[in-house]
CSV table of C-alpha atoms in Angstrom, one decimal:
chain,number,residue,atom,x,y,z
A,269,MET,CA,72.4,20.7,-118.4
A,270,VAL,CA,70.5,19.6,-121.5
A,271,LEU,CA,69.3,16.5,-119.8
A,272,ILE,CA,68.4,18.7,-116.0
A,273,ILE,CA,66.4,20.9,-118.4
A,274,PHE,CA,64.6,18.6,-120.5
A,275,SER,CA,64.1,15.5,-118.3
A,276,THR,CA,64.0,15.3,-114.5
A,277,LEU,CA,62.8,11.3,-115.2
A,278,TRP,CA,65.9,10.8,-117.0
A,279,SER,CA,68.0,12.7,-114.7
A,280,ALA,CA,66.6,10.4,-111.6
A,281,ARG,CA,67.1,7.2,-113.7
A,282,VAL,CA,70.9,8.2,-114.3
A,283,ASN,CA,70.8,9.0,-110.5
A,284,ASN,CA,69.8,5.9,-109.6
A,285,THR,CA,71.5,3.6,-112.0
A,286,ALA,CA,75.0,5.7,-110.7
A,287,VAL,CA,74.1,4.9,-107.0
A,288,GLY,CA,73.8,1.3,-107.9
A,289,THR,CA,76.9,0.9,-110.0
A,290,GLU,CA,78.9,2.6,-107.3
A,291,VAL,CA,77.7,0.8,-104.3
A,292,ILE,CA,78.1,-2.8,-106.3
A,293,GLY,CA,81.5,-1.3,-107.5
A,294,ILE,CA,82.9,-0.3,-104.4
A,295,VAL,CA,81.9,-3.4,-102.7
A,296,GLY,CA,83.1,-5.6,-105.7
A,297,LEU,CA,86.5,-3.8,-105.7
A,298,THR,CA,87.2,-3.9,-102.2
A,299,LEU,CA,86.4,-7.5,-102.2
A,300,LEU,CA,88.5,-8.2,-105.4
A,301,LEU,CA,91.5,-5.9,-104.2
A,302,VAL,CA,91.7,-8.3,-101.0
A,303,ILE,CA,91.3,-11.5,-102.6
A,304,VAL,CA,93.2,-11.0,-105.5
A,305,GLY,CA,95.9,-9.4,-103.6
A,306,ALA,CA,95.9,-12.2,-101.2
A,307,VAL,CA,96.3,-14.7,-103.8
A,308,GLN,CA,99.2,-13.4,-105.7
A,309,GLY,CA,100.6,-12.4,-102.0
A,310,LEU,CA,100.6,-8.4,-103.0
A,311,LEU,CA,99.2,-7.7,-99.3
A,312,HIS,CA,100.8,-5.4,-97.1
A,313,LEU,CA,99.4,-5.5,-93.5
A,314,ASP,CA,101.9,-3.4,-92.1
A,315,HIS,CA,100.8,-0.6,-94.7
A,316,LEU,CA,97.8,-0.3,-92.2
A,317,PHE,CA,99.9,1.3,-89.6
A,318,SER,CA,102.4,2.8,-91.8
A,319,THR,CA,102.9,6.8,-91.9
A,320,GLY,CA,104.0,6.2,-95.9
A,321,ALA,CA,106.3,8.8,-97.0
A,322,VAL,CA,105.9,10.9,-94.3
A,323,SER,CA,108.3,10.9,-90.8
A,324,SER,CA,106.7,9.3,-87.9
A,325,SER,CA,108.5,12.0,-85.8
A,326,GLY,CA,105.4,14.4,-85.2
A,327,TRP,CA,102.8,12.3,-86.4
A,328,LEU,CA,100.1,12.5,-83.7
A,329,THR,CA,101.2,16.3,-82.9
A,330,LEU,CA,98.3,19.1,-83.6
A,331,GLY,CA,100.6,21.3,-85.9
A,332,GLY,CA,101.4,24.7,-85.2
A,333,LEU,CA,99.5,28.4,-86.1
A,334,ASN,CA,99.5,27.7,-90.0
A,335,SER,CA,100.1,24.0,-89.9
A,336,ALA,CA,98.4,20.8,-89.0
A,337,GLY,CA,99.5,17.5,-88.3
A,338,PRO,CA,99.2,14.7,-90.5
A,339,PHE,CA,96.9,12.8,-88.3
A,340,MET,CA,94.7,15.7,-88.2
A,341,LEU,CA,94.6,16.3,-92.0
A,342,ALA,CA,93.7,12.5,-92.1
A,343,PHE,CA,90.2,13.6,-90.5
A,344,LEU,CA,89.6,15.4,-93.5
A,345,LEU,CA,88.5,12.0,-95.1
A,346,GLY,CA,85.3,12.3,-93.0
A,347,ALA,CA,84.7,15.6,-93.9
A,348,PHE,CA,84.7,15.0,-97.6
A,349,THR,CA,82.4,12.2,-96.8
A,350,ILE,CA,79.9,14.4,-95.1
A,351,VAL,CA,79.8,17.1,-97.3
A,352,GLY,CA,76.5,16.8,-99.7
A,353,PHE,CA,74.4,14.7,-96.8
A,354,GLU,CA,72.1,18.1,-96.9
A,355,ALA,CA,71.4,17.3,-101.1
A,356,ALA,CA,68.2,15.7,-99.9
A,357,ALA,CA,66.9,18.6,-97.8
A,358,ASN,CA,67.2,20.6,-101.4
A,359,LEU,CA,64.9,18.7,-102.9
A,360,ALA,CA,62.5,17.9,-100.2
A,361,GLU,CA,59.7,20.3,-101.3
A,362,GLU,CA,59.8,18.0,-104.6
A,363,THR,CA,59.6,14.5,-102.6
A,364,GLN,CA,56.8,12.7,-101.2
A,365,ASP,CA,56.4,12.1,-97.4
A,366,ALA,CA,59.5,14.6,-97.2
A,367,HIS,CA,59.5,14.5,-93.2
A,368,ARG,CA,60.1,11.0,-93.0
A,369,VAL,CA,62.0,10.6,-96.4
A,370,VAL,CA,64.6,13.0,-95.9
A,371,PRO,CA,65.9,12.8,-92.9
A,372,THR,CA,66.3,9.0,-93.3
A,373,ALA,CA,68.2,9.8,-96.4
A,374,MET,CA,70.6,12.1,-95.0
A,375,TRP,CA,71.7,9.6,-92.0
A,376,PHE,CA,71.5,6.4,-93.7
A,377,SER,CA,73.8,8.2,-96.9
A,378,VAL,CA,76.2,9.2,-94.8
A,379,LEU,CA,76.4,6.0,-92.7
A,380,LEU,CA,76.6,3.8,-95.8
A,381,SER,CA,79.4,5.8,-97.3
A,382,GLY,CA,81.4,6.2,-94.1
A,383,ILE,CA,81.1,2.2,-93.9
A,384,VAL,CA,81.8,1.3,-97.6
A,385,GLY,CA,84.4,4.1,-97.9
A,386,PHE,CA,86.4,3.0,-94.7
A,387,ALA,CA,86.3,-0.5,-95.8
A,388,PHE,CA,87.6,0.4,-99.6
A,389,LEU,CA,90.3,2.6,-97.9
A,390,ILE,CA,91.6,-0.7,-96.2
A,391,ALA,CA,91.4,-2.6,-99.2
A,392,LEU,CA,93.6,0.2,-100.6
A,393,ASN,CA,96.3,0.7,-98.1
A,394,LEU,CA,96.5,-3.5,-97.9
A,395,ALA,CA,96.9,-3.6,-101.6
A,396,SER,CA,99.4,-0.6,-102.2
A,397,GLY,CA,102.8,-1.7,-103.3
A,398,ASN,CA,105.5,1.0,-103.6
A,399,ILE,CA,104.3,3.9,-101.1
A,400,ALA,CA,107.2,6.3,-102.4
A,401,THR,CA,106.1,5.6,-106.1
A,402,LEU,CA,102.5,6.2,-105.4
A,403,THR,CA,103.0,9.0,-103.1
A,404,ALA,CA,104.6,10.8,-106.2
A,405,SER,CA,102.1,9.7,-108.7
A,406,SER,CA,99.0,11.9,-109.5
A,407,THR,CA,96.8,9.1,-109.8
A,408,PRO,CA,97.5,6.5,-106.8
A,409,VAL,CA,94.3,4.8,-106.5
A,410,ALA,CA,94.1,3.9,-110.0
A,411,ASP,CA,97.7,2.8,-110.1
A,412,ILE,CA,96.6,0.5,-106.9
A,413,VAL,CA,93.5,-0.9,-109.0
A,414,THR,CA,95.6,-1.6,-112.1
A,415,GLY,CA,98.3,-2.8,-110.9
A,416,THR,CA,96.6,-5.4,-108.5
A,417,LEU,CA,93.7,-6.5,-110.8
A,418,GLY,CA,95.2,-6.0,-114.0
A,419,GLY,CA,94.6,-3.3,-116.8
A,420,VAL,CA,91.6,-4.7,-118.3
A,421,VAL,CA,89.6,-5.4,-115.2
A,422,GLY,CA,90.9,-2.5,-113.4
A,423,LYS,CA,90.0,-0.2,-116.4
A,424,ILE,CA,86.6,-1.4,-115.9
A,425,PHE,CA,85.8,-0.5,-112.4
A,426,LEU,CA,87.2,3.2,-113.2
A,427,VAL,CA,84.6,3.5,-116.2
A,428,LEU,CA,82.0,2.7,-113.2
A,429,PHE,CA,83.8,5.1,-111.0
A,430,THR,CA,83.7,7.7,-113.9
A,431,PHE,CA,79.6,7.3,-114.5
A,432,SER,CA,79.5,7.6,-110.8
A,433,ILE,CA,81.2,10.8,-110.8
A,434,PHE,CA,79.2,12.3,-113.6
A,435,ALA,CA,76.0,11.4,-111.5
A,436,CYS,CA,77.3,12.9,-108.5
A,437,GLY,CA,77.9,16.1,-110.5
A,438,LEU,CA,74.5,15.7,-112.2
A,439,VAL,CA,72.8,15.9,-108.5
A,440,ILE,CA,75.0,18.9,-107.7
A,441,PHE,CA,73.8,20.7,-110.6
A,442,ILE,CA,70.1,19.4,-109.9
A,443,THR,CA,70.4,20.9,-106.2
A,444,GLY,CA,71.9,24.0,-107.2
A,445,SER,CA,69.3,24.8,-109.8
A,446,ARG,CA,66.7,23.8,-107.4
A,447,LEU,CA,68.2,26.4,-104.6
A,448,VAL,CA,68.5,29.4,-107.0
A,449,TRP,CA,64.6,28.3,-108.0
A,450,ALA,CA,63.5,28.4,-104.5
A,451,MET,CA,65.0,31.2,-103.3
A,452,SER,CA,63.5,33.2,-106.4
A,453,ARG,CA,60.3,31.7,-105.7
A,454,ASP,CA,60.6,33.5,-102.3
A,455,GLN,CA,62.1,36.7,-103.7
A,456,ARG,CA,65.3,36.2,-101.9
A,457,PHE,CA,67.8,35.7,-104.9
A,458,PRO,CA,68.7,38.6,-107.2
A,459,GLY,CA,66.5,38.5,-110.3
A,460,TYR,CA,63.9,36.6,-108.8
A,461,GLN,CA,61.4,37.5,-111.2
A,462,VAL,CA,63.2,35.4,-114.3
A,463,PHE,CA,64.6,32.7,-112.6
A,464,SER,CA,61.5,31.7,-110.1
A,465,GLN,CA,59.6,30.9,-113.6
A,466,VAL,CA,59.3,27.0,-114.2
A,467,ASN,CA,59.1,25.8,-117.7
A,468,LYS,CA,55.5,24.5,-118.9
A,469,SER,CA,56.5,22.2,-121.5
A,470,THR,CA,59.4,20.5,-119.3
A,471,GLY,CA,58.4,21.3,-115.5
A,472,THR,CA,61.9,22.5,-114.5
A,473,PRO,CA,63.5,25.7,-114.1
A,474,VAL,CA,64.9,26.2,-116.9
A,475,ALA,CA,66.4,30.0,-116.1
A,476,ALA,CA,67.7,28.8,-112.7
A,477,THR,CA,69.0,25.8,-114.3
A,478,LEU,CA,71.4,28.0,-117.1
A,479,LEU,CA,72.5,30.5,-114.2
A,480,SER,CA,73.7,27.5,-112.3
A,481,GLY,CA,75.5,26.0,-115.2
A,482,ILE,CA,77.4,29.3,-116.1
A,483,LEU,CA,78.1,29.8,-112.3
A,484,ILE,CA,80.2,26.6,-112.3
A,485,GLU,CA,81.8,26.9,-115.5
A,486,VAL,CA,82.5,30.3,-114.2
A,487,VAL,CA,83.8,28.5,-111.0
A,488,LEU,CA,85.9,25.9,-112.7
A,489,ALA,CA,87.5,28.2,-114.9
A,490,ALA,CA,89.0,30.7,-112.2
A,491,PHE,CA,90.4,27.7,-110.5
A,492,ALA,CA,91.8,26.5,-113.4
A,493,GLY,CA,93.3,29.8,-114.5
A,494,TRP,CA,94.9,30.4,-111.2
A,495,GLY,CA,96.2,26.9,-111.4
A,496,ILE,CA,98.0,27.9,-114.4
A,497,PHE,CA,98.9,31.1,-113.5
A,498,THR,CA,100.6,30.0,-110.3
A,499,ASN,CA,102.2,27.1,-111.9
A,500,PRO,CA,102.8,27.8,-115.8
A,501,THR,CA,105.5,25.3,-115.9
A,502,ASN,CA,103.5,22.6,-115.1
A,503,ALA,CA,100.1,23.8,-116.7
A,504,ALA,CA,99.3,20.0,-117.5
A,505,ASN,CA,99.6,18.5,-114.4
A,506,GLN,CA,97.2,20.5,-112.3
A,507,THR,CA,96.8,18.4,-109.2
A,508,THR,CA,97.4,21.5,-107.1
A,509,THR,CA,94.0,23.1,-108.8
A,510,LEU,CA,92.2,19.7,-108.1
A,511,PHE,CA,93.4,20.1,-104.1
A,512,SER,CA,92.3,23.7,-104.1
A,513,LEU,CA,88.8,22.8,-105.7
A,514,PHE,CA,88.0,19.9,-103.6
A,515,SER,CA,89.4,21.4,-100.4
A,516,ALA,CA,87.1,24.5,-100.9
A,517,ALA,CA,84.2,22.3,-101.7
A,518,THR,CA,85.0,21.0,-98.5
A,519,LEU,CA,85.4,24.1,-96.7
A,520,LEU,CA,83.0,26.4,-97.7
A,521,PRO,CA,80.0,24.0,-96.6
A,522,ALA,CA,81.9,23.7,-93.2
A,523,VAL,CA,81.4,27.4,-93.0
A,524,ILE,CA,78.0,27.3,-94.1
A,525,TYR,CA,76.9,24.1,-92.0
A,526,LEU,CA,78.5,26.0,-88.7
A,527,ALA,CA,76.5,28.9,-89.7
A,528,THR,CA,73.3,27.0,-89.9
A,529,VAL,CA,74.0,25.2,-86.5
A,530,ILE,CA,74.4,28.8,-84.7
A,531,LEU,CA,71.4,30.3,-86.2
A,532,TYR,CA,69.2,27.1,-85.4
A,533,ILE,CA,70.2,27.4,-81.5
A,534,PHE,CA,69.0,31.1,-81.7
A,535,ALA,CA,65.9,30.6,-83.9
A,536,ARG,CA,64.9,26.6,-83.2
A,537,ARG,CA,61.8,28.1,-80.9
A,538,LYS,CA,60.7,30.0,-83.5
A,539,LEU,CA,60.6,27.6,-86.2
A,540,PRO,CA,57.6,25.6,-87.4
A,541,GLU,CA,56.7,22.4,-85.4
A,542,THR,CA,58.2,19.2,-87.1
A,543,HIS,CA,56.2,16.3,-88.1
A,544,GLY,CA,57.6,13.0,-88.8
A,545,PHE,CA,61.4,13.6,-87.2
A,546,SER,CA,62.4,15.0,-84.4
A,547,LEU,CA,65.8,14.7,-82.3
A,548,GLY,CA,63.9,14.7,-79.0
A,549,ALA,CA,66.4,14.4,-76.0
A,550,PHE,CA,69.0,14.0,-78.2
A,551,GLU,CA,68.9,17.7,-79.8
A,552,TRP,CA,71.4,19.5,-77.3
A,553,PRO,CA,74.3,16.6,-77.9
A,554,VAL,CA,73.7,16.8,-81.5
A,555,ILE,CA,74.0,20.4,-81.5
A,556,ILE,CA,77.1,20.3,-79.2
A,557,LEU,CA,78.6,17.6,-81.2
A,558,ALA,CA,78.3,19.2,-84.0
A,559,LEU,CA,79.6,22.5,-83.0
A,560,ILE,CA,82.9,20.5,-81.4
A,561,TRP,CA,83.2,18.7,-84.8
A,562,LEU,CA,83.1,21.9,-87.2
A,563,LEU,CA,85.2,24.0,-85.1
A,564,PHE,CA,87.7,21.4,-85.2
A,565,GLU,CA,87.2,20.8,-89.0
A,566,LEU,CA,87.6,24.4,-89.6
A,567,SER,CA,90.9,24.4,-87.3
A,568,ILE,CA,92.3,21.7,-89.4
A,569,PHE,CA,92.1,24.5,-92.6
A,570,ARG,CA,94.5,26.7,-90.9
A,571,ASP,CA,97.3,24.8,-92.8
A,572,VAL,CA,99.1,26.9,-95.1
A,573,SER,CA,97.9,24.8,-98.3
A,574,PHE,CA,94.8,25.9,-97.8
A,575,THR,CA,95.0,29.4,-98.7
A,576,THR,CA,93.7,29.3,-102.0
A,577,PRO,CA,90.3,27.5,-100.8
A,578,TRP,CA,90.2,30.1,-97.9
A,579,ILE,CA,90.4,33.0,-99.8
A,580,TYR,CA,87.7,31.3,-102.6
A,581,SER,CA,85.5,30.8,-99.4
A,582,LEU,CA,85.8,33.9,-97.9
A,583,MET,CA,84.8,35.9,-101.0
A,584,MET,CA,82.1,33.7,-101.6
A,585,PHE,CA,81.0,34.0,-98.1
A,586,GLY,CA,81.5,37.6,-98.1
A,587,LEU,CA,79.4,38.1,-101.3
A,588,GLY,CA,76.5,36.7,-99.7
A,589,LEU,CA,76.8,38.7,-96.6
A,590,ILE,CA,76.7,41.7,-98.5
A,591,TYR,CA,73.3,40.7,-100.4
A,592,PHE,CA,72.1,39.8,-96.9
A,593,ILE,CA,72.8,43.3,-95.2
A,594,TRP,CA,71.5,44.8,-98.5
A,595,MET,CA,68.1,42.8,-98.2
A,596,LEU,CA,68.1,43.5,-94.3
A,597,MET,CA,68.3,47.1,-95.4
A,598,MET,CA,66.1,47.3,-98.6
A,599,ARG,CA,63.5,44.3,-98.6
A,600,PRO,CA,63.3,43.5,-94.6
A,601,LYS,CA,59.6,42.5,-95.0
A,602,VAL,CA,60.8,39.9,-97.5
A,603,LEU,CA,63.1,38.3,-94.9
A,604,GLN,CA,60.5,38.2,-92.2
A,605,ALA,CA,58.0,36.2,-94.2
A,606,PRO,CA,58.5,32.7,-93.9
A,607,PRO,CA,59.4,30.7,-96.8
A,608,GLN,CA,56.2,29.2,-99.3
A,609,GLU,CA,55.6,25.8,-98.6
A,610,GLY,CA,55.3,23.3,-101.9
A,611,GLY,CA,57.1,23.3,-104.8
A,612,GLY,CA,53.9,24.4,-107.1
A,613,GLN,CA,54.5,23.1,-110.4
A,614,LEU,CA,58.0,21.4,-109.6
A,615,THR,CA,55.9,19.5,-106.9
A,616,THR,CA,53.2,17.7,-109.4
A,617,TYR,CA,56.2,17.1,-111.6
A,618,TYR,CA,58.9,16.0,-110.0
A,619,GLY,CA,57.4,14.6,-106.8
A,620,TYR,CA,56.6,11.1,-108.4
A,621,ARG,CA,59.5,9.1,-106.4
A,622,SER,CA,60.9,9.5,-103.2
A,623,ARG,CA,63.9,7.3,-103.6
A,624,ILE,CA,65.7,9.9,-105.6
A,625,VAL,CA,66.3,11.9,-102.5
A,626,LEU,CA,68.6,8.9,-101.1
A,627,ASN,CA,70.2,8.3,-104.3
A,628,CYS,CA,70.6,12.1,-104.7
A,629,THR,CA,72.4,12.4,-101.0
A,630,LEU,CA,74.5,9.1,-101.9
A,631,SER,CA,75.4,10.8,-104.8
A,632,GLY,CA,76.6,14.3,-102.8
A,633,ASP,CA,78.5,12.1,-100.4
A,634,ARG,CA,80.9,10.8,-103.4
A,635,LEU,CA,83.0,14.0,-102.9
């Protein structure tokens, strides 16, 4: 939080470094797992087609009303990859040549994350040893890395990934604070008089950043507390809490994405003309594919194991809907007015480097 408040320049540098270490680390780790595993005879080609500890019976089924089949659940890997691709858009007002840079960053980050991540998953499957043991482990990826490369080399890579995860949280923090500030600037956020202010000495929205930090801690504490409450006998090993947290961080954006696509269908003719990027003839095919994917993704979350993420997501969506209805009734002119263009003080301070957008999107995709 201190870094984000006092130095956007150093926040960008940390993120740029983390993206480099992540890409190099993932590619290097993928190659090392395959090479070392092949030399030591630790690779298992049959694991690429194995169902693991799950029975092969019913593997390809869609599931029931409150359950999803194992193969269907595997599609959530794609959902986890896509989440965060819009991080570039949240920084568009503070980016040079945003009409060109932001769309490129969004599709390129998903493409790169998908290719590199898929190769890494293949390497992990090849190097996985005892599947039953890994299934029971709370850190299967770390176990595979250290088991194949040894403790020292494995831990070096884990340190690199830890740094990348830190930068990922940093970027999420930045985009959250910018969303609060932008909505406050347009008078669409509670307490906008305070959260729209930009500190003259740091050039950053200090109040919006502090609020984002507090809300993040509240959400993390709520999930941790719920995990301890529901599983008091194993409070030290909260793997279920992490599962719920990551699932909620994917489910809620999916709901928001779906709402955004539906709103775009009805309002696209009223939007200002775009510059630098257009889907052209691919607009409707992309819209249709997006709707199909989002509806399919949400159908996977019908599984009973996602009850807690659904409760959290519906609560957040409900709060947002209540506030929107209040704005619609009490301050309709604010909603009718188009958002302001330009980032004001943030633009002159933060728009020095356009490539931060690509790096922020790559960081967002890590989750």
